[in-house]
Coordinates of C-alpha atoms and ligand atoms in Angstrom, one line a residue:
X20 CA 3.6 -67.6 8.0
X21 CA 0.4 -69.1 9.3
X22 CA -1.0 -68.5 12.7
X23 CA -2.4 -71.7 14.7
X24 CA -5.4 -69.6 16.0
X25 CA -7.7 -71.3 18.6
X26 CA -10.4 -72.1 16.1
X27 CA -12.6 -70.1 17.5
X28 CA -11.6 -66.7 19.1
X29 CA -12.5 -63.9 17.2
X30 CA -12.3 -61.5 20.7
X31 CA -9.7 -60.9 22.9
X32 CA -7.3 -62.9 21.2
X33 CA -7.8 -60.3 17.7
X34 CA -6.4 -57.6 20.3
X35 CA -3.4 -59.5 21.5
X36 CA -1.7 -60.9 18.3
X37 CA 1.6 -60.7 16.4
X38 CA 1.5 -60.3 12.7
X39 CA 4.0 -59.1 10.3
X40 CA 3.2 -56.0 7.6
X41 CA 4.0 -56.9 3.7
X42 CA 3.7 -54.5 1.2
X43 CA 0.8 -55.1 -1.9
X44 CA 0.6 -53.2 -5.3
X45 CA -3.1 -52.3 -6.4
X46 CA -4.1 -53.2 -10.0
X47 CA -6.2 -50.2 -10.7
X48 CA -6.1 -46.3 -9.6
X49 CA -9.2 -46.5 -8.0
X50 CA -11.5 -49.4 -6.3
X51 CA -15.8 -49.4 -6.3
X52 CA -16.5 -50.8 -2.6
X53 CA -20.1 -50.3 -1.5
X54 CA -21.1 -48.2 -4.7
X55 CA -18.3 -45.4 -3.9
X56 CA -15.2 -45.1 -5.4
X57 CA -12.2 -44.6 -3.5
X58 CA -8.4 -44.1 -4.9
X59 CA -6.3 -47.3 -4.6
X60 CA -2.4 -46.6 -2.8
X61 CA 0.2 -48.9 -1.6
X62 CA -2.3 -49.8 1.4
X63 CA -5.3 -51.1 -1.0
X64 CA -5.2 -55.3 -0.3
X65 CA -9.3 -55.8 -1.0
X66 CA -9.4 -59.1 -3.3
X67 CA -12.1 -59.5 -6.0
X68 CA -13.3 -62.3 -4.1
X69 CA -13.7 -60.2 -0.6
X70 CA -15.5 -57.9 -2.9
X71 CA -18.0 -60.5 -4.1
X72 CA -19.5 -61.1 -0.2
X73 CA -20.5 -57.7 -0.4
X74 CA -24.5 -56.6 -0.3
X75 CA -25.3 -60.5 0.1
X76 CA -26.5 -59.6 3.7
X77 CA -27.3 -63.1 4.5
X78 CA -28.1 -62.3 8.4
X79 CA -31.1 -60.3 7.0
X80 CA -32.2 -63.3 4.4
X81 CA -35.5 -64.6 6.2
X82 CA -35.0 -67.8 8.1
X83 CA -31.1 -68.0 7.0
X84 CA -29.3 -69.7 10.5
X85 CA -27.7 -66.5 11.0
X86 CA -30.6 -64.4 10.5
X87 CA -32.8 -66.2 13.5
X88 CA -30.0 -65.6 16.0
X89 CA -29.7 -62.0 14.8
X90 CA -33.7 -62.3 15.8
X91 CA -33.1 -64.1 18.9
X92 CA -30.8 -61.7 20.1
X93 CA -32.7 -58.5 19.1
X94 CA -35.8 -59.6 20.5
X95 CA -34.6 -60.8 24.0
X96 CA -33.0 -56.9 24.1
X97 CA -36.8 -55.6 22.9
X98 CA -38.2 -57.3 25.5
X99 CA -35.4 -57.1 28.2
X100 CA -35.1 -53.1 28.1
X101 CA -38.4 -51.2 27.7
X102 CA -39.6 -47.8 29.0
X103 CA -42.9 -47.1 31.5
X104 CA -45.2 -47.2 28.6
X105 CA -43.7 -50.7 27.6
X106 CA -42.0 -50.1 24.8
X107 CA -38.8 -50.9 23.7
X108 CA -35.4 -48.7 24.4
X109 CA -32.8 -50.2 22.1
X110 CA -32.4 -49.0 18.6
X111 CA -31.2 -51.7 16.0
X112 CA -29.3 -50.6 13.3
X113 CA -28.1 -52.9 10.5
X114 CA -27.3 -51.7 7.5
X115 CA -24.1 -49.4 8.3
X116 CA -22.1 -49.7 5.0
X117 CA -18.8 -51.3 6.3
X118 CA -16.3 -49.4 5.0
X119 CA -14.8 -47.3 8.0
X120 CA -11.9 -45.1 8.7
X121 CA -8.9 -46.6 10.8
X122 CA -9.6 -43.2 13.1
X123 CA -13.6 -45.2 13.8
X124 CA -12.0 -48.8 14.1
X125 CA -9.3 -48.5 16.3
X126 CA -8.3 -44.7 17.6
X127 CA -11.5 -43.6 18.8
X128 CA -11.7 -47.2 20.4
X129 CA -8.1 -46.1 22.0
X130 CA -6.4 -49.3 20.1
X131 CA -2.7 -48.1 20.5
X132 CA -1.1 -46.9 17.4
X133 CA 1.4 -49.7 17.0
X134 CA -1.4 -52.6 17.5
X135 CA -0.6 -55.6 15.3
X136 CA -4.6 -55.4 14.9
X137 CA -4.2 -52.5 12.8
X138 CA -1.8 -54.1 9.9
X139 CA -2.1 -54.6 6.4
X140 CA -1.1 -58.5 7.0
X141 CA -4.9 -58.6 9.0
X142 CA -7.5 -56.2 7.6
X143 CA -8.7 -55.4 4.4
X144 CA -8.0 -51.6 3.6
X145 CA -9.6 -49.6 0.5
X146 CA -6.5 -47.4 0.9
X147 CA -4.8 -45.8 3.5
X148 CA -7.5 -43.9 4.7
X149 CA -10.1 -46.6 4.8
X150 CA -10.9 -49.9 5.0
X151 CA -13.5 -52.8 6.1
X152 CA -14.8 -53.0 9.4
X153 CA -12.5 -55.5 11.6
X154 CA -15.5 -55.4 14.2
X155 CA -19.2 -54.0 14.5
X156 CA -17.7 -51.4 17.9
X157 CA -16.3 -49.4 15.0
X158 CA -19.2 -47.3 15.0
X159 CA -19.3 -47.0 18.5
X160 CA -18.7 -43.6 18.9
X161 CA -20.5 -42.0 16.1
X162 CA -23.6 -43.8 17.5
X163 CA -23.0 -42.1 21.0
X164 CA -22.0 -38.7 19.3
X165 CA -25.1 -39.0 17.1
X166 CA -27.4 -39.3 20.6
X167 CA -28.2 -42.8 21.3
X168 CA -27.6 -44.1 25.0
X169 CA -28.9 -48.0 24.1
X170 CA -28.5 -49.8 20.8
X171 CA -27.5 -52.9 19.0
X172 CA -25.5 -53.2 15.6
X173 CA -25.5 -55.9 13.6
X174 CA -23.0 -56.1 10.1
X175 CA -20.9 -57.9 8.6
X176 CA -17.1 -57.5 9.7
X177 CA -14.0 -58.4 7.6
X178 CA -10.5 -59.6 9.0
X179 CA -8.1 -61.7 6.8
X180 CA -7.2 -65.1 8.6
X181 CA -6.5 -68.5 8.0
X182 CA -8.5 -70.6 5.9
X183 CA -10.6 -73.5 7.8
X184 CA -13.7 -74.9 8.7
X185 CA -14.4 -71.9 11.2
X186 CA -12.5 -69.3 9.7
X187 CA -13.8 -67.4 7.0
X188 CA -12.6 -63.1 6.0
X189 CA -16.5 -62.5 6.3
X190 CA -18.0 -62.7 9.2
X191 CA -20.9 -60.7 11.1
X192 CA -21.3 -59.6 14.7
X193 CA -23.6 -58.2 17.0
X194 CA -22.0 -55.3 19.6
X195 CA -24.5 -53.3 22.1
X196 CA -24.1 -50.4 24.3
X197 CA -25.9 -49.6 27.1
X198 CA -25.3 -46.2 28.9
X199 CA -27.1 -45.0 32.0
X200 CA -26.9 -41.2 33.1
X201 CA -26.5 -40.5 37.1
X202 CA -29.8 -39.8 37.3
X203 CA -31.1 -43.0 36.2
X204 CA -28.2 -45.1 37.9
X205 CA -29.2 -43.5 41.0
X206 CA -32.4 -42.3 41.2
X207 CA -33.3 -44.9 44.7
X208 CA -29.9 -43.1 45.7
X209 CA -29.6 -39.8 45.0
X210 CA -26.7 -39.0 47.2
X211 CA -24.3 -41.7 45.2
X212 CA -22.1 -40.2 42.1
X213 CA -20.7 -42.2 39.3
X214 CA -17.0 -40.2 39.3
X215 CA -14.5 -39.9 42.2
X216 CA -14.4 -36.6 43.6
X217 CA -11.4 -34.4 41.9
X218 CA -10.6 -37.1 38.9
X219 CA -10.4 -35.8 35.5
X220 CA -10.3 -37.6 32.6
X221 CA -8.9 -35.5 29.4
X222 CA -9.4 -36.4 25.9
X223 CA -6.9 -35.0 24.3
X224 CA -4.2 -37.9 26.0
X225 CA -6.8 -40.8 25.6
X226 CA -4.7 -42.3 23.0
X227 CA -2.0 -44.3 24.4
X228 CA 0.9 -44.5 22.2
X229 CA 1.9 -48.1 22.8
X230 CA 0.4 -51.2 23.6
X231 CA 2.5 -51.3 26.9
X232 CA 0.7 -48.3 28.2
X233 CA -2.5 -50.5 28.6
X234 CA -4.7 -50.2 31.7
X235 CA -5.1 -53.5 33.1
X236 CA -6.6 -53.0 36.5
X237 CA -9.6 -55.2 36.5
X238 CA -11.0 -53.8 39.3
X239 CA -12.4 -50.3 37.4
X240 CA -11.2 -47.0 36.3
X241 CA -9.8 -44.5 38.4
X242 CA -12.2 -42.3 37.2
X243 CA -15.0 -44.2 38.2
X244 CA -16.9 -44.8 41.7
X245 CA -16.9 -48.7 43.0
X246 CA -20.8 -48.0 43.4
X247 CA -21.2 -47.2 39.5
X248 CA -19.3 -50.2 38.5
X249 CA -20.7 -52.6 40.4
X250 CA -24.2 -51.9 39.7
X251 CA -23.7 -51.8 36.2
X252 CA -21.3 -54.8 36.2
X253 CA -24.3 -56.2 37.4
X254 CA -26.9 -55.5 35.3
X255 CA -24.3 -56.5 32.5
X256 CA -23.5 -60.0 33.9
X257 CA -27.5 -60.4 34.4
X258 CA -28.6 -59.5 31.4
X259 CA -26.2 -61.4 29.5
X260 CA -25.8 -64.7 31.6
X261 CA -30.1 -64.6 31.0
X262 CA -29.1 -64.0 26.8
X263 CA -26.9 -67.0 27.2
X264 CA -29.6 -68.8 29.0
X265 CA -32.2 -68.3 26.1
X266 CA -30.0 -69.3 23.5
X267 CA -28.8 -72.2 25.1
X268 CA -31.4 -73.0 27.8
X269 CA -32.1 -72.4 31.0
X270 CA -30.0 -75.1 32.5
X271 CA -26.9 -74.0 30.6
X272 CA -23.6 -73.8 32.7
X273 CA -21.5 -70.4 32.2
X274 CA -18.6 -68.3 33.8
X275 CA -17.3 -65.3 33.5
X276 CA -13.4 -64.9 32.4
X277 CA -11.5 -61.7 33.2
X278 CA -9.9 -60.4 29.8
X279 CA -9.0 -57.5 28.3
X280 CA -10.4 -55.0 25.6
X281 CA -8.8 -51.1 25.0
X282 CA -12.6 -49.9 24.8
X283 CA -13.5 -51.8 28.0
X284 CA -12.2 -51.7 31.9
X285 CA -12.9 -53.8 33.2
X286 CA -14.1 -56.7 30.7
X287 CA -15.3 -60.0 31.1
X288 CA -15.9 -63.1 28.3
X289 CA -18.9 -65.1 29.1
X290 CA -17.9 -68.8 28.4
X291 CA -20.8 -71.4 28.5
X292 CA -19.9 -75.7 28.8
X293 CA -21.7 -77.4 25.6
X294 CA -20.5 -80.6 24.8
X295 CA -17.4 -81.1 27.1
X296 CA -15.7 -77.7 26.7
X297 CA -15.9 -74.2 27.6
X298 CA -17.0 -72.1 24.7
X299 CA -16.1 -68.5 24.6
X300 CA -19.3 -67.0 23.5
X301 CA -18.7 -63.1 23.5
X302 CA -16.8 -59.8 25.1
X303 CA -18.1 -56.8 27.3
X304 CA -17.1 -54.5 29.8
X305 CA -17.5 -51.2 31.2
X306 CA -17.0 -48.8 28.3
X307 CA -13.8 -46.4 29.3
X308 CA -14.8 -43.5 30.0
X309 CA -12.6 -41.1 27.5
X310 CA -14.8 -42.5 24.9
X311 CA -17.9 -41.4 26.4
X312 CA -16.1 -38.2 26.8
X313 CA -14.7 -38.0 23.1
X314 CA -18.6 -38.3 22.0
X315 CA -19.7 -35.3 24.6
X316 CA -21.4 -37.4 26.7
X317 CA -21.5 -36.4 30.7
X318 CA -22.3 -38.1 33.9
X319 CA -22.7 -41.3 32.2
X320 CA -21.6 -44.8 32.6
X321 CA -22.2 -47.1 29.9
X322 CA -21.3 -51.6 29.8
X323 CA -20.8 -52.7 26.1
X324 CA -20.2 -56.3 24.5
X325 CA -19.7 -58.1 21.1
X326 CA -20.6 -61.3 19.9
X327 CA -19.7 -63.1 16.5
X328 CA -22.8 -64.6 15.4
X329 CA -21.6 -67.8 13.3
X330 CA -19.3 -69.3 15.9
X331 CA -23.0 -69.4 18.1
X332 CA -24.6 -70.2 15.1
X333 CA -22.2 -73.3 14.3
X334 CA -22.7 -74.5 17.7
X335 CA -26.6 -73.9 18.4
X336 CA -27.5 -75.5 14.9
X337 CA -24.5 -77.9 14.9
X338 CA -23.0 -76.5 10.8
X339 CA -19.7 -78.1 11.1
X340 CA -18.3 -75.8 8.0
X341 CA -18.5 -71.9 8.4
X342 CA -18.3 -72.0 4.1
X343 CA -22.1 -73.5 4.4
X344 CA -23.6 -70.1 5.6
X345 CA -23.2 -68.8 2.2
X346 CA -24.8 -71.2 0.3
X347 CA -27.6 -71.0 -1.7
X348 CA -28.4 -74.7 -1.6
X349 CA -32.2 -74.9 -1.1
X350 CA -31.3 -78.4 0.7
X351 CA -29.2 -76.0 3.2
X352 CA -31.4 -73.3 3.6
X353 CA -34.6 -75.0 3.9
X354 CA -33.7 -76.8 7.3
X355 CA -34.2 -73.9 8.9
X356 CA -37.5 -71.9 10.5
X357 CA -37.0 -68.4 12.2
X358 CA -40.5 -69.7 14.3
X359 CA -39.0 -73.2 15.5
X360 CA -36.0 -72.2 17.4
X361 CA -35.4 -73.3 20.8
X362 CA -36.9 -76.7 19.5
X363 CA -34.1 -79.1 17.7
X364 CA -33.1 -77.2 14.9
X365 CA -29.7 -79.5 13.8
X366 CA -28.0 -79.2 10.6
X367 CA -27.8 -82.4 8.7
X368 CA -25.6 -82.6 6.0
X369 CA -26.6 -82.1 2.7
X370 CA -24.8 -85.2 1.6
X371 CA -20.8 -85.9 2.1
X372 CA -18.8 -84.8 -1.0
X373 CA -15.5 -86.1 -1.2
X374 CA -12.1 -84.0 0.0
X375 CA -8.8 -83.6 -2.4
X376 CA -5.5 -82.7 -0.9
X377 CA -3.1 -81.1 -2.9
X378 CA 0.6 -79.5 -2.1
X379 CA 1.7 -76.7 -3.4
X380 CA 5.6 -76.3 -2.4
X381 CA 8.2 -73.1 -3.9
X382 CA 11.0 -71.8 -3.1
X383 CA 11.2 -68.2 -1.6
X384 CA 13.5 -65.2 -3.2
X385 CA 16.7 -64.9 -2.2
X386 CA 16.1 -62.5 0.3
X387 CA 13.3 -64.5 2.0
X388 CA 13.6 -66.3 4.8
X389 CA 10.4 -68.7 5.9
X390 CA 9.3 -66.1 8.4
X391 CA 9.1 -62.7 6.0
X392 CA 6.1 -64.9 4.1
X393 CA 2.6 -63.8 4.8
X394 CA 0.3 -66.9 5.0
X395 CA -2.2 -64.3 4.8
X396 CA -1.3 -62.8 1.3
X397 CA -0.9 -66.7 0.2
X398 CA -4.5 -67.1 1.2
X399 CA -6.2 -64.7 -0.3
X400 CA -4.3 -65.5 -3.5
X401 CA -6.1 -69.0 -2.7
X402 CA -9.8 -67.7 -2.1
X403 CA -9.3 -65.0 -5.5
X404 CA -8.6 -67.8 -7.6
X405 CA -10.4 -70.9 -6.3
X406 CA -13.4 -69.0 -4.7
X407 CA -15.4 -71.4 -1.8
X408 CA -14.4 -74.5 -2.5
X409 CA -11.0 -74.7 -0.8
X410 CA -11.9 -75.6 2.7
X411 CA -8.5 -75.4 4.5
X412 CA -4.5 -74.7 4.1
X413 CA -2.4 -75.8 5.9
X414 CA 1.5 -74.7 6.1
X415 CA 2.6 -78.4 6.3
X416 CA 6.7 -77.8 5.6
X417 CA 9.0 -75.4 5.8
X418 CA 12.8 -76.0 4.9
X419 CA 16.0 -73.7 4.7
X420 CA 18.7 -75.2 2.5
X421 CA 22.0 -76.5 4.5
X422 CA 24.0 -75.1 1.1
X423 CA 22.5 -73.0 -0.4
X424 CA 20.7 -70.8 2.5
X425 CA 17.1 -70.8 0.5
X426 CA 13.9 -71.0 2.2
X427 CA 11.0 -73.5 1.0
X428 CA 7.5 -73.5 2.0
X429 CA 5.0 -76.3 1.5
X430 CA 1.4 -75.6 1.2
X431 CA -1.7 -78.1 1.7
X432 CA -4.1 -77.0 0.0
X433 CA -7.8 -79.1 0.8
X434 CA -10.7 -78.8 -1.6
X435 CA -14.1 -79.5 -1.1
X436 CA -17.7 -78.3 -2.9
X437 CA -20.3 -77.5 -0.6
X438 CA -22.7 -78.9 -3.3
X439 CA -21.4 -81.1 -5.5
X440 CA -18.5 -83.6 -6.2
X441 CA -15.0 -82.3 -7.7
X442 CA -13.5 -84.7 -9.9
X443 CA -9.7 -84.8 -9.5
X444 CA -9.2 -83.2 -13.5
X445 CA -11.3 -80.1 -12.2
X446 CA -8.9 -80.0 -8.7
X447 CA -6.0 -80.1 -11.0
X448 CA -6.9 -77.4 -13.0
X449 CA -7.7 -75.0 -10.6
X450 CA -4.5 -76.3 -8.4
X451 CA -2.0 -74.8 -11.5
X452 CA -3.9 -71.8 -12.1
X453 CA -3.3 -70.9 -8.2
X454 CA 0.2 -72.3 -8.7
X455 CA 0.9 -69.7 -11.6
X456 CA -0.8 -67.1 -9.9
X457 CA 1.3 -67.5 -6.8
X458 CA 5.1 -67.9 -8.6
X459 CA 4.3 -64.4 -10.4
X460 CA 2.7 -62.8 -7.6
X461 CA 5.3 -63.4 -5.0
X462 CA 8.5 -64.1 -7.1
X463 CA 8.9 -67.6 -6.4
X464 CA 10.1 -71.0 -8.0
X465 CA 7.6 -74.1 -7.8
X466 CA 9.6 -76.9 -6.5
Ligands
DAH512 N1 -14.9 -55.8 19.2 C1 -14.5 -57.0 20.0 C2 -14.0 -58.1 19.0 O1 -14.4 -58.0 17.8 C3 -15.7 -57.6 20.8 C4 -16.1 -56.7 21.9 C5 -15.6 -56.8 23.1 C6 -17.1 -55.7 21.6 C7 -16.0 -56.0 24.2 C8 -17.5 -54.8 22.6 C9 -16.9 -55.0 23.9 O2 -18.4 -53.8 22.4 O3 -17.4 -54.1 24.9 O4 -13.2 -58.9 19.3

């Protein structure tokens, strides 16, 4: 099955999708992620090749494209937030290791149990009890609960998609939170509080069970006063639409696009118009307030947001192939300088190396109809044995049998170096090893 994803949502749409679960058998009892070992189980779907990505930390590789936005946006929060004596009130962390627990990267966010989010079929686990961060907010409450009130993480975040020009199971993100205690958020007016009178919020019920039971009311939560919200609503929509404005420029056009987020109520994407269409360029809201709870945090009111730094990244420097950001290519990297953004810092291609195209078509087991496939499975299957140069797949047939009753799928399967040209013998051969990996992996007969 392969989703048609808007190319380029990575935010609100990861919280409202529909995937199906499909079961995986580890090779080995245990897996080395991040220098630790963990025990492998029937929820253990890291690939060798998701493993490879890890500890390149190309958003910290001097003047990499990703690193100078990571710089952009650290700086303008440096500058933007600082204390009487001048200096600056945001911590930065980046170098989290990425594995987290599913209890970090959805319950304590209150991401319902039964969230397709959560399945096998979209993020990589190390077993059952861990796996790699879907999004940088993972950490969101053990930052609060370790004392911070402002801060920035930056990582890299892992989610198993579709295989295309934008998409790519490696990505990085920045999320901030900024939290303000009454006495701050009031201190011109004392007499103002940031929770109704008589509401109580309690922990122990902030999980909902299902999706269903999501709060939706865009105006704010119960719990909070209108005052609170709107001030901080403010502050968030300022200090964001003036991020967007030095990215972008000062004469960019933006608006702001109700949404929804479990961790946030309400929540807003900031869109900006670049080139003839609205470009969603990152989440935020006001954080809910059980989480601030959860991490013993009182009287406080805190806006958050999230934004995927190669989606900005592929627009700001015009990189028409997400695959380039992890190239070594000297002729890549070189184009760039941290010091000369804001001036016209365009990509231009290294040199045009030819596409091939070829299908790959099978029939399912007997028991299989189209739908029970997992386009996902098929792709990492793809990326494991082919690595970076396939640059899209495409589901291009599927077909039940009038007689019979079998299911057939048909697979495009595009390849392209980043760096040099394939000759059609080298396609080949890497086209039948992925076509004998695939017939023994998922029990099918090439066509
Ligand atoms: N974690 C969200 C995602 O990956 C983005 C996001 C939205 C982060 C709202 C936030 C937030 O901190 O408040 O799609």
């Amino acid at each position: 099955m392969i989703r048609k994803l808007d190319i380029i949502s990575k935010y609100s749409k990861y919280f409202v999708r529909n995937v199906r679960n499909q079961s995986t058998r580890p090779m080995c009892d245990t897996i080395s992620v991040c220098n630790r070992n963990y025990p492998t189980d029937s929820w253990t779907n890291i690939t060798p090749n998701i493993l490879s990505y890890q500890g390149r930390n190309i958003y910290m590789k001097k003047n990499h494209p990703l690193s100078i936005l990571r710089q952009q946006i650290v700086n303008y929060f440096y500058k933007t937030f600082v204390n009487p004596k001048g200096n600056a009130i945001f911590s930065v962390f980046d170098n989290l290791a990425p594995v987290v627990t599913p209890e970090q990267n959805f319950d304590q966010l209150l991401i319902p149990k039964d969230h397709p989010s959560r399945s096998k079929s979209d993020c990589y686990y190390v077993n059952e009890k861990h796996l790699l961060r879907a999004h940088t907010t993972a950490h969101q409450v053990d930052l609060l609960k370790s004392g911070l009130d402002n801060y920035l993480i930056v990582g890299d975040v892992y989610r198993r998609d579709e295989i295309n020009a934008t998409h790519f199971p490696v990505f990085h993100q920045i999320d901030a939170v900024r939290t303000l205690h009454r006495d701050k958020l009031f201190k011109n007016n004392p007499e103002l509080e940031i929770f109704e009178t008589n509401f109580k919020t309690s922990p122990t019920s902030f999980l909902p069970i299902k999706s269903s039971l999501k709060c939706i009311d865009q105006t704010k939560q119960p719990c909070h006063t209108m005052e609170a919200v709107k001030l901080m609503e403010h502050e968030l929509k300022t200090v964001l639409v003036r991020l967007a404005q030095t990215l972008f420029g000062k004469d960019i056009e933006y608006r702001w696009v109700d949404s929804y987020f479990p961790f946030t109520q309400p929540s807003w994407e900031l869109e900006v118009y670049w080139k003839g269409e609205w470009l969603e360029l990152l989440g935020s809201g006001i954080m809910r307030n059980e989480i601030l709870e959860a991490a013993g945090i009182g009287n406080t009111i805190g806006w958050a947001f999230g934004v995927g730094l190669e989606r900005l990244a592929m627009v700001l420097f015009e990189i028409p192939d997400i695959r380039l950001f992890w190239s070594n290519d000297s002729g890549f990297l070189n184009q760039f300088k941290e010091e000369d953004f804001g001036k016209h810092m365009k990509y231009k291609p290294i040199s045009i190396y030819p596409q091939c195209a070829n299908d790959l078509s099978f029939w399912l087991p007997d028991n299989m109809g189209v739908d029970d496939f997992v386009g996902n499975d098929f792709n990492d299957v793809v990326r494991d044995v082919a690595g970076d140069i396939v640059e899209q797949v495409s589901l291009i047939d599927k077909f039940k049998h009038p007689k019979t009753g079998k299911s057939s799928l048909c697979f495009r399967i595009v390849y392209r170096h980043m760096e040099k040209t394939l000759t059609q013998n080298e396609v080949n051969e890497i086209h039948s090893k992925i076509t004998t990996t695939v017939e023994k992996r998922f029990n099918v007969k090439i066509r």
